[in-house]
């Protein structure tokens, strides 16, 4: 059987950046996975947009663990899928937040696109503040995804050393 | 590079993740999605699913192994409803509730699921399953983490079946089975 889970593109920031975009994503896979390790210049999280759509076509539901508390909430009819609800992303030098984003059936023209996003800062980030989260996000479009943009949710930038890697998985 | 820290990002070293089979539900829906004759040549399995129900109130997709429908399963679930976080568990039951089958009323919305079955070919371990799944319907939906146990036997898993509990699984629902080598 043929191996799959192939790297499509990868970015390691050599200078700060206010966004990272994967464009011209081929439709030849079944699912996409993005693995990131990010740090911000100041408090922020990330937002994800597809195909440069900035309209209110996104929504998400999240499950969080923050210190000893678990919670859940949602954003409806918003302009991106986002994380960083309170503490979720790193600003401290040498502390990066890992993201894993799975986008299934990304090239289907029959279904809206659902993304599963997991992230979490390590314990001890900025004292005791840290967060782990799971998000399901929806983009209400049946268009095939050809572009994925990551950007800080607040007015800051991704710091040097942040990495973003895009993989494709092809089903038999 | 061989980790399982994140079930869908670092599923294995590149080149060790292989597609085994895919099922896509056709028009009219189907009572179940099943993979049979799964080879024992991998270390782990991963099933990547999008799913929906033909029922307007949604449904559950229940997981069984090797045709065993006796009360040999258990599960725990941690989930967020968009309003609160909660957990539940079930013991001595006939399946593992693994798929949220989205209501047919939410046009074009499908739930997404990544299911890992670790050491599936072992003949000395009961089988444990973990699932990250969710569906968002712009104002409703849930995100879930599940763990499931099949404790009847340490037999190797050779078949996997997802069955709509009360209704058919809807058209365009898709399950893709992958094998991960150590």
mmCIF file of C-alpha atoms in Angstrom:
data_model
loop_
_atom_site.group_PDB
_atom_site.id
_atom_site.type_symbol
_atom_site.label_atom_id
_atom_site.label_comp_id
_atom_site.label_asym_id
_atom_site.label_seq_id
_atom_site.Cartn_x
_atom_site.Cartn_y
_atom_site.Cartn_z
ATOM 1 C CA UNK A 1 0.000 0.000 0.000
ATOM 2 C CA UNK A 2 1.223 3.445 -0.851
ATOM 3 C CA UNK A 3 2.560 5.636 1.900
ATOM 4 C CA UNK A 4 0.800 8.903 2.456
ATOM 5 C CA UNK A 5 0.985 11.792 4.965
ATOM 6 C CA UNK A 6 3.164 13.891 2.730
ATOM 7 C CA UNK A 7 4.746 17.264 3.482
ATOM 8 C CA UNK A 8 3.351 19.982 1.195
ATOM 9 C CA UNK A 9 5.026 23.103 2.529
ATOM 10 C CA UNK A 10 6.785 24.348 5.639
ATOM 11 C CA UNK A 11 7.704 27.779 6.979
ATOM 12 C CA UNK A 12 10.157 28.676 9.736
ATOM 13 C CA UNK A 13 10.154 32.368 10.491
ATOM 14 C CA UNK A 14 13.539 34.052 10.266
ATOM 15 C CA UNK A 15 11.919 37.399 11.034
ATOM 16 C CA UNK A 16 8.674 38.386 12.694
ATOM 17 C CA UNK A 17 5.538 38.146 10.604
ATOM 18 C CA UNK A 18 1.922 39.245 10.970
ATOM 19 C CA UNK A 19 0.639 36.263 9.028
ATOM 20 C CA UNK A 20 1.615 32.997 7.394
ATOM 21 C CA UNK A 21 -0.274 31.770 4.348
ATOM 22 C CA UNK A 22 -0.244 28.478 2.515
ATOM 23 C CA UNK A 23 -1.562 29.115 -0.977
ATOM 24 C CA UNK A 24 -2.155 27.084 -4.128
ATOM 25 C CA UNK A 25 -2.861 24.008 -2.045
ATOM 26 C CA UNK A 26 -3.367 21.109 -4.447
ATOM 27 C CA UNK A 27 -6.661 19.236 -4.344
ATOM 28 C CA UNK A 28 -4.929 15.890 -4.645
ATOM 29 C CA UNK A 29 -5.260 14.845 -0.997
ATOM 30 C CA UNK A 30 -8.189 13.807 1.157
ATOM 31 C CA UNK A 31 -7.302 15.613 4.376
ATOM 32 C CA UNK A 32 -4.893 18.333 5.428
ATOM 33 C CA UNK A 33 -2.968 18.594 8.671
ATOM 34 C CA UNK A 34 -1.096 21.681 9.843
ATOM 35 C CA UNK A 35 1.451 21.412 12.644
ATOM 36 C CA UNK A 36 2.641 24.688 14.154
ATOM 37 C CA UNK A 37 4.870 25.921 16.930
ATOM 38 C CA UNK A 38 4.206 29.599 17.554
ATOM 39 C CA UNK A 39 5.187 32.448 19.806
ATOM 40 C CA UNK A 40 3.811 35.972 19.809
ATOM 41 C CA UNK A 41 5.286 39.403 20.467
ATOM 42 C CA UNK A 42 2.491 40.179 22.902
ATOM 43 C CA UNK A 43 -0.637 38.503 24.192
ATOM 44 C CA UNK A 44 -2.638 36.998 21.382
ATOM 45 C CA UNK A 45 -3.905 33.815 19.881
ATOM 46 C CA UNK A 46 -4.264 32.823 16.264
ATOM 47 C CA UNK A 47 -7.063 33.023 13.794
ATOM 48 C CA UNK A 48 -7.460 30.819 10.751
ATOM 49 C CA UNK A 49 -9.121 31.814 7.497
ATOM 50 C CA UNK A 50 -9.641 29.898 4.291
ATOM 51 C CA UNK A 51 -9.487 31.145 0.706
ATOM 52 C CA UNK A 52 -9.123 34.768 1.921
ATOM 53 C CA UNK A 53 -12.748 34.771 3.072
ATOM 54 C CA UNK A 54 -13.140 37.592 5.621
ATOM 55 C CA UNK A 55 -16.940 37.448 5.860
ATOM 56 C CA UNK A 56 -18.805 36.089 8.869
ATOM 57 C CA UNK A 57 -18.827 32.546 7.534
ATOM 58 C CA UNK A 58 -16.999 30.921 10.430
ATOM 59 C CA UNK A 59 -18.014 29.506 13.791
ATOM 60 C CA UNK A 60 -16.434 27.344 16.434
ATOM 61 C CA UNK A 61 -17.024 25.429 19.652
ATOM 62 C CA UNK A 62 -14.231 24.997 22.181
ATOM 63 C CA UNK A 63 -13.342 22.923 25.223
ATOM 64 C CA UNK A 64 -10.684 24.376 27.519
ATOM 65 C CA UNK A 65 -8.661 23.405 30.513
ATOM 66 C CA UNK A 66 -7.248 26.371 32.373
ATOM 67 C CA UNK A 67 -5.416 25.644 35.610
ATOM 68 C CA UNK A 68 -7.980 23.584 37.568
ATOM 69 C CA UNK A 69 -11.073 24.646 35.605
ATOM 70 C CA UNK A 70 -12.683 23.190 32.487
ATOM 71 C CA UNK A 71 -15.051 25.224 30.358
ATOM 72 C CA UNK A 72 -16.684 25.378 26.965
ATOM 73 C CA UNK A 73 -18.026 28.111 24.733
ATOM 74 C CA UNK A 74 -18.537 29.090 21.145
ATOM 75 C CA UNK A 75 -18.276 31.832 18.554
ATOM 76 C CA UNK A 76 -20.986 32.079 15.922
ATOM 77 C CA UNK A 77 -21.034 33.994 12.627
ATOM 78 C CA UNK A 78 -17.533 35.379 13.033
ATOM 79 C CA UNK A 79 -14.782 36.223 10.573
ATOM 80 C CA UNK A 80 -12.349 33.435 11.489
ATOM 81 C CA UNK A 81 -11.775 30.333 13.570
ATOM 82 C CA UNK A 82 -9.749 31.419 16.588
ATOM 83 C CA UNK A 83 -8.133 30.198 19.775
ATOM 84 C CA UNK A 84 -6.598 32.124 22.708
ATOM 85 C CA UNK A 85 -9.489 32.386 25.049
ATOM 86 C CA UNK A 86 -7.502 33.565 28.063
ATOM 87 C CA UNK A 87 -3.993 32.191 28.355
ATOM 88 C CA UNK A 88 -3.549 29.912 25.420
ATOM 89 C CA UNK A 89 -0.504 31.190 23.587
ATOM 90 C CA UNK A 90 3.099 31.808 24.408
ATOM 91 C CA UNK A 91 4.886 35.157 24.527
ATOM 92 C CA UNK A 92 7.824 34.138 26.702
ATOM 93 C CA UNK A 93 11.189 33.620 25.026
ATOM 94 C CA UNK A 94 11.861 29.976 24.181
ATOM 95 C CA UNK A 95 8.275 28.994 25.019
ATOM 96 C CA UNK A 96 6.235 28.111 21.958
ATOM 97 C CA UNK A 97 2.668 26.891 21.681
ATOM 98 C CA UNK A 98 2.047 23.772 19.585
ATOM 99 C CA UNK A 99 -0.957 23.673 17.276
ATOM 100 C CA UNK A 100 -2.359 20.721 15.405
ATOM 101 C CA UNK A 101 -5.102 21.444 12.909
ATOM 102 C CA UNK A 102 -6.856 18.734 10.915
ATOM 103 C CA UNK A 103 -9.083 19.668 7.995
ATOM 104 C CA UNK A 104 -10.950 16.710 6.596
ATOM 105 C CA UNK A 105 -12.394 16.495 3.077
ATOM 106 C CA UNK A 106 -10.892 19.924 2.411
ATOM 107 C CA UNK A 107 -11.307 19.644 -1.338
ATOM 108 C CA UNK A 108 -14.883 18.336 -1.310
ATOM 109 C CA UNK A 109 -17.411 20.574 -3.011
ATOM 110 C CA UNK A 110 -20.308 18.776 -1.270
ATOM 111 C CA UNK A 111 -19.635 19.627 2.369
ATOM 112 C CA UNK A 112 -18.892 22.608 4.578
ATOM 113 C CA UNK A 113 -15.380 22.431 5.974
ATOM 114 C CA UNK A 114 -14.804 21.342 9.548
ATOM 115 C CA UNK A 115 -11.452 21.779 11.289
ATOM 116 C CA UNK A 116 -10.287 20.060 14.474
ATOM 117 C CA UNK A 117 -7.719 22.152 16.323
ATOM 118 C CA UNK A 118 -5.738 21.181 19.391
ATOM 119 C CA UNK A 119 -3.278 23.427 21.208
ATOM 120 C CA UNK A 120 -1.789 24.007 24.594
ATOM 121 C CA UNK A 121 0.829 25.883 26.479
ATOM 122 C CA UNK A 122 3.017 24.092 28.939
ATOM 123 C CA UNK A 123 2.512 24.460 32.627
ATOM 124 C CA UNK A 124 4.458 27.377 34.042
ATOM 125 C CA UNK A 125 3.976 29.745 31.145
ATOM 126 C CA UNK A 126 4.052 33.231 32.670
ATOM 127 C CA UNK A 127 3.782 31.853 36.147
ATOM 128 C CA UNK A 128 0.898 29.457 36.577
ATOM 129 C CA UNK A 129 -1.114 30.658 33.594
ATOM 130 C CA UNK A 130 -1.468 28.050 30.902
ATOM 131 C CA UNK A 131 -4.207 26.521 28.850
ATOM 132 C CA UNK A 132 -4.981 23.484 26.762
ATOM 133 C CA UNK A 133 -7.797 23.556 24.296
ATOM 134 C CA UNK A 134 -9.717 21.605 21.699
ATOM 135 C CA UNK A 135 -11.685 23.434 19.056
ATOM 136 C CA UNK A 136 -14.031 22.360 16.324
ATOM 137 C CA UNK A 137 -14.371 25.062 13.713
ATOM 138 C CA UNK A 138 -16.704 25.399 10.750
ATOM 139 C CA UNK A 139 -16.296 27.323 7.520
ATOM 140 C CA UNK A 140 -19.675 27.523 5.854
ATOM 141 C CA UNK A 141 -18.504 27.023 2.310
ATOM 142 C CA UNK A 142 -18.517 24.121 -0.088
ATOM 143 C CA UNK A 143 -15.567 25.542 -1.996
ATOM 144 C CA UNK A 144 -12.393 23.497 -2.023
ATOM 145 C CA UNK A 145 -9.788 24.971 0.298
ATOM 146 C CA UNK A 146 -6.866 26.325 -1.685
ATOM 147 C CA UNK A 147 -5.483 28.833 0.828
ATOM 148 C CA UNK A 148 -5.002 28.709 4.608
ATOM 149 C CA UNK A 149 -3.947 31.812 6.489
ATOM 150 C CA UNK A 150 -2.734 31.910 10.072
ATOM 151 C CA UNK A 151 -2.496 35.309 11.749
ATOM 152 C CA UNK A 152 -2.349 36.648 15.293
ATOM 153 C CA UNK A 153 -5.786 37.469 16.556
ATOM 154 C CA UNK A 154 -4.558 40.683 18.210
ATOM 155 C CA UNK A 155 -2.228 43.392 16.876
ATOM 156 C CA UNK A 156 1.061 41.581 17.231
ATOM 157 C CA UNK A 157 3.247 39.268 15.189
ATOM 158 C CA UNK A 158 4.567 35.737 15.130
ATOM 159 C CA UNK A 159 8.092 35.688 16.465
ATOM 160 C CA UNK A 160 11.295 34.327 14.996
ATOM 161 C CA UNK A 161 11.465 30.566 15.182
ATOM 162 C CA UNK A 162 7.735 30.007 14.814
ATOM 163 C CA UNK A 163 7.091 27.090 12.459
ATOM 164 C CA UNK A 164 4.142 26.123 10.281
ATOM 165 C CA UNK A 165 4.089 22.821 8.386
ATOM 166 C CA UNK A 166 1.359 21.640 6.037
ATOM 167 C CA UNK A 167 0.809 17.952 5.275
ATOM 168 C CA UNK A 168 -1.522 16.100 2.945
ATOM 169 C CA UNK A 169 -3.115 12.717 3.594
ATOM 170 C CA UNK A 170 -4.527 10.772 0.680
ATOM 171 C CA UNK A 171 -7.065 8.013 1.181
ATOM 172 C CA UNK A 172 -7.140 4.913 -0.981
ATOM 173 C CA UNK B 1 10.212 11.163 14.271
ATOM 174 C CA UNK B 2 7.766 8.689 15.627
ATOM 175 C CA UNK B 3 5.441 10.106 18.225
ATOM 176 C CA UNK B 4 1.852 9.867 19.201
ATOM 177 C CA UNK B 5 1.740 13.085 21.175
ATOM 178 C CA UNK B 6 -1.000 14.388 18.993
ATOM 179 C CA UNK B 7 -3.229 11.835 17.370
ATOM 180 C CA UNK B 8 -3.611 13.604 14.101
ATOM 181 C CA UNK B 9 -0.452 15.607 13.705
ATOM 182 C CA UNK B 10 2.336 13.271 14.640
ATOM 183 C CA UNK B 11 0.663 10.039 13.789
ATOM 184 C CA UNK B 12 3.923 8.479 12.776
ATOM 185 C CA UNK B 13 7.067 9.039 10.861
ATOM 186 C CA UNK B 14 6.463 10.306 7.375
ATOM 187 C CA UNK B 15 6.419 7.340 5.058
ATOM 188 C CA UNK B 16 5.007 5.004 7.689
ATOM 189 C CA UNK B 17 1.387 6.132 7.340
ATOM 190 C CA UNK B 18 -0.454 4.101 4.726
ATOM 191 C CA UNK B 19 -3.964 4.172 3.367
ATOM 192 C CA UNK B 20 -5.724 0.808 3.749
ATOM 193 C CA UNK B 21 -9.308 1.433 2.619
ATOM 194 C CA UNK B 22 -11.995 4.089 2.311
ATOM 195 C CA UNK B 23 -15.782 3.916 2.492
ATOM 196 C CA UNK B 24 -17.984 6.733 1.205
ATOM 197 C CA UNK B 25 -21.728 6.449 1.797
ATOM 198 C CA UNK B 26 -23.801 6.747 -1.338
ATOM 199 C CA UNK B 27 -27.269 8.097 -2.049
ATOM 200 C CA UNK B 28 -29.956 7.074 0.448
ATOM 201 C CA UNK B 29 -27.466 6.498 3.203
ATOM 202 C CA UNK B 30 -26.253 3.280 4.779
ATOM 203 C CA UNK B 31 -26.900 1.436 8.012
ATOM 204 C CA UNK B 32 -23.204 1.118 8.703
ATOM 205 C CA UNK B 33 -19.651 1.655 7.563
ATOM 206 C CA UNK B 34 -17.415 -1.377 7.894
ATOM 207 C CA UNK B 35 -13.805 -2.315 7.285
ATOM 208 C CA UNK B 36 -13.043 -6.036 7.123
ATOM 209 C CA UNK B 37 -9.971 -8.212 6.640
ATOM 210 C CA UNK B 38 -7.714 -5.589 8.194
ATOM 211 C CA UNK B 39 -4.134 -6.833 7.890
ATOM 212 C CA UNK B 40 -2.124 -7.226 11.084
ATOM 213 C CA UNK B 41 0.969 -5.682 9.590
ATOM 214 C CA UNK B 42 0.827 -2.248 11.246
ATOM 215 C CA UNK B 43 1.462 -1.020 14.757
ATOM 216 C CA UNK B 44 -1.583 1.263 15.029
ATOM 217 C CA UNK B 45 -4.671 2.179 13.059
ATOM 218 C CA UNK B 46 -6.216 5.577 12.463
ATOM 219 C CA UNK B 47 -9.698 6.191 11.083
ATOM 220 C CA UNK B 48 -10.481 9.656 9.770
ATOM 221 C CA UNK B 49 -14.199 10.282 9.385
ATOM 222 C CA UNK B 50 -16.720 12.892 8.376
ATOM 223 C CA UNK B 51 -20.245 11.901 9.288
ATOM 224 C CA UNK B 52 -23.869 12.905 9.232
ATOM 225 C CA UNK B 53 -27.255 11.288 9.920
ATOM 226 C CA UNK B 54 -30.313 11.093 7.709
ATOM 227 C CA UNK B 55 -32.334 11.937 10.847
ATOM 228 C CA UNK B 56 -33.329 15.505 11.665
ATOM 229 C CA UNK B 57 -32.439 14.990 15.318
ATOM 230 C CA UNK B 58 -29.040 13.464 14.547
ATOM 231 C CA UNK B 59 -27.841 10.092 15.759
ATOM 232 C CA UNK B 60 -24.872 8.236 17.195
ATOM 233 C CA UNK B 61 -22.434 6.088 15.238
ATOM 234 C CA UNK B 62 -21.542 3.130 17.441
ATOM 235 C CA UNK B 63 -18.247 1.278 17.094
ATOM 236 C CA UNK B 64 -17.776 -2.488 17.364
ATOM 237 C CA UNK B 65 -14.828 -4.755 16.617
ATOM 238 C CA UNK B 66 -14.667 -8.180 14.994
ATOM 239 C CA UNK B 67 -18.450 -8.482 14.900
ATOM 240 C CA UNK B 68 -18.698 -8.544 18.706
ATOM 241 C CA UNK B 69 -22.020 -7.021 19.768
ATOM 242 C CA UNK B 70 -22.038 -8.446 23.310
ATOM 243 C CA UNK B 71 -21.597 -6.218 26.363
ATOM 244 C CA UNK B 72 -17.835 -6.079 26.094
ATOM 245 C CA UNK B 73 -17.201 -2.357 25.725
ATOM 246 C CA UNK B 74 -16.767 0.703 27.939
ATOM 247 C CA UNK B 75 -16.010 4.363 27.330
ATOM 248 C CA UNK B 76 -15.336 7.762 28.848
ATOM 249 C CA UNK B 77 -16.138 11.062 27.185
ATOM 250 C CA UNK B 78 -15.035 14.624 27.945
ATOM 251 C CA UNK B 79 -16.934 17.183 25.940
ATOM 252 C CA UNK B 80 -17.794 20.804 25.505
ATOM 253 C CA UNK B 81 -21.291 21.802 24.490
ATOM 254 C CA UNK B 82 -20.521 25.438 23.811
ATOM 255 C CA UNK B 83 -22.011 26.309 27.190
ATOM 256 C CA UNK B 84 -20.275 23.976 29.609
ATOM 257 C CA UNK B 85 -17.693 21.225 29.926
ATOM 258 C CA UNK B 86 -18.899 17.836 31.036
ATOM 259 C CA UNK B 87 -17.946 14.173 31.170
ATOM 260 C CA UNK B 88 -19.746 10.877 31.021
ATOM 261 C CA UNK B 89 -18.950 7.196 31.035
ATOM 262 C CA UNK B 90 -20.535 3.911 30.117
ATOM 263 C CA UNK B 91 -19.629 0.385 31.169
ATOM 264 C CA UNK B 92 -20.537 -3.113 30.085
ATOM 265 C CA UNK B 93 -22.201 -2.003 26.912
ATOM 266 C CA UNK B 94 -22.536 -3.396 23.409
ATOM 267 C CA UNK B 95 -20.479 -0.747 21.610
ATOM 268 C CA UNK B 96 -18.427 2.417 21.924
ATOM 269 C CA UNK B 97 -20.401 5.542 20.930
ATOM 270 C CA UNK B 98 -17.786 7.046 18.618
ATOM 271 C CA UNK B 99 -19.371 9.197 15.943
ATOM 272 C CA UNK B 100 -21.652 12.173 16.330
ATOM 273 C CA UNK B 101 -23.916 11.889 13.314
ATOM 274 C CA UNK B 102 -24.956 15.462 12.592
ATOM 275 C CA UNK B 103 -28.602 16.342 12.093
ATOM 276 C CA UNK B 104 -29.842 16.238 8.536
ATOM 277 C CA UNK B 105 -31.287 19.709 9.111
ATOM 278 C CA UNK B 106 -27.818 21.309 9.090
ATOM 279 C CA UNK B 107 -27.276 21.305 5.368
ATOM 280 C CA UNK B 108 -23.735 20.479 4.296
ATOM 281 C CA UNK B 109 -22.425 20.238 7.884
ATOM 282 C CA UNK B 110 -20.612 17.028 8.802
ATOM 283 C CA UNK B 111 -18.945 16.037 12.047
ATOM 284 C CA UNK B 112 -15.204 15.322 11.927
ATOM 285 C CA UNK B 113 -13.484 12.533 13.821
ATOM 286 C CA UNK B 114 -9.955 11.201 14.210
ATOM 287 C CA UNK B 115 -9.928 7.782 15.851
ATOM 288 C CA UNK B 116 -6.757 5.991 16.930
ATOM 289 C CA UNK B 117 -6.671 2.289 17.746
ATOM 290 C CA UNK B 118 -3.364 1.522 19.393
ATOM 291 C CA UNK B 119 -1.640 -1.845 19.234
ATOM 292 C CA UNK B 120 -4.664 -3.187 17.389
ATOM 293 C CA UNK B 121 -2.869 -6.366 16.311
ATOM 294 C CA UNK B 122 -1.648 -7.328 19.772
ATOM 295 C CA UNK B 123 -2.889 -10.670 21.062
ATOM 296 C CA UNK B 124 -2.034 -9.856 24.668
ATOM 297 C CA UNK B 125 -3.858 -6.545 25.180
ATOM 298 C CA UNK B 126 -7.476 -5.490 25.351
ATOM 299 C CA UNK B 127 -7.948 -2.756 22.756
ATOM 300 C CA UNK B 128 -8.160 0.903 23.630
ATOM 301 C CA UNK B 129 -9.483 3.588 21.316
ATOM 302 C CA UNK B 130 -9.145 7.332 21.544
ATOM 303 C CA UNK B 131 -11.121 9.854 19.552
ATOM 304 C CA UNK B 132 -10.998 13.589 18.955
ATOM 305 C CA UNK B 133 -14.165 14.735 17.274
ATOM 306 C CA UNK B 134 -16.576 17.564 16.891
ATOM 307 C CA UNK B 135 -19.169 19.338 14.870
ATOM 308 C CA UNK B 136 -19.957 23.014 14.867
ATOM 309 C CA UNK B 137 -23.223 24.201 13.359
ATOM 310 C CA UNK B 138 -22.913 27.949 13.830
ATOM 311 C CA UNK B 139 -24.698 28.219 17.134
ATOM 312 C CA UNK B 140 -24.797 24.588 18.199
ATOM 313 C CA UNK B 141 -22.599 21.518 18.215
ATOM 314 C CA UNK B 142 -19.945 20.030 20.467
ATOM 315 C CA UNK B 143 -16.289 19.089 20.686
ATOM 316 C CA UNK B 144 -15.348 15.758 22.284
ATOM 317 C CA UNK B 145 -12.514 13.612 23.529
ATOM 318 C CA UNK B 146 -13.379 9.947 23.962
ATOM 319 C CA UNK B 147 -11.585 6.868 25.154
ATOM 320 C CA UNK B 148 -13.050 3.434 24.597
ATOM 321 C CA UNK B 149 -12.223 -0.097 25.645
ATOM 322 C CA UNK B 150 -13.018 -3.459 24.086
ATOM 323 C CA UNK B 151 -12.351 -5.925 26.876
ATOM 324 C CA UNK B 152 -13.784 -9.188 25.564
ATOM 325 C CA UNK B 153 -10.543 -10.566 24.304
ATOM 326 C CA UNK B 154 -6.993 -9.633 23.466
ATOM 327 C CA UNK B 155 -7.603 -10.782 19.887
ATOM 328 C CA UNK B 156 -6.230 -8.707 17.048
ATOM 329 C CA UNK B 157 -8.720 -6.307 15.510
ATOM 330 C CA UNK B 158 -9.574 -7.531 12.036
ATOM 331 C CA UNK B 159 -12.804 -5.650 11.431
ATOM 332 C CA UNK B 160 -14.194 -2.264 12.441
ATOM 333 C CA UNK B 161 -17.840 -1.323 12.130
ATOM 334 C CA UNK B 162 -19.651 1.970 12.722
ATOM 335 C CA UNK B 163 -23.413 1.545 12.910
ATOM 336 C CA UNK B 164 -26.053 4.245 12.994
ATOM 337 C CA UNK B 165 -27.851 3.612 16.282
ATOM 338 C CA UNK B 166 -31.362 4.318 15.053
ATOM 339 C CA UNK B 167 -31.047 5.748 11.559
ATOM 340 C CA UNK B 168 -28.927 5.476 8.466
ATOM 341 C CA UNK B 169 -25.626 7.257 8.097
ATOM 342 C CA UNK B 170 -26.073 9.972 5.471
ATOM 343 C CA UNK B 171 -24.723 10.284 1.948
ATOM 344 C CA UNK B 172 -21.225 11.761 1.603
ATOM 345 C CA UNK B 173 -20.209 10.486 5.034
ATOM 346 C CA UNK B 174 -16.716 9.083 4.599
ATOM 347 C CA UNK B 175 -14.394 6.936 6.679
ATOM 348 C CA UNK B 176 -10.777 6.367 5.680
ATOM 349 C CA UNK B 177 -8.685 3.695 7.408
ATOM 350 C CA UNK B 178 -4.931 4.113 7.712
ATOM 351 C CA UNK B 179 -2.201 1.909 9.076
ATOM 352 C CA UNK B 180 0.774 3.283 10.976
ATOM 353 C CA UNK B 181 4.013 1.346 11.134
ATOM 354 C CA UNK B 182 6.297 1.523 14.140
#
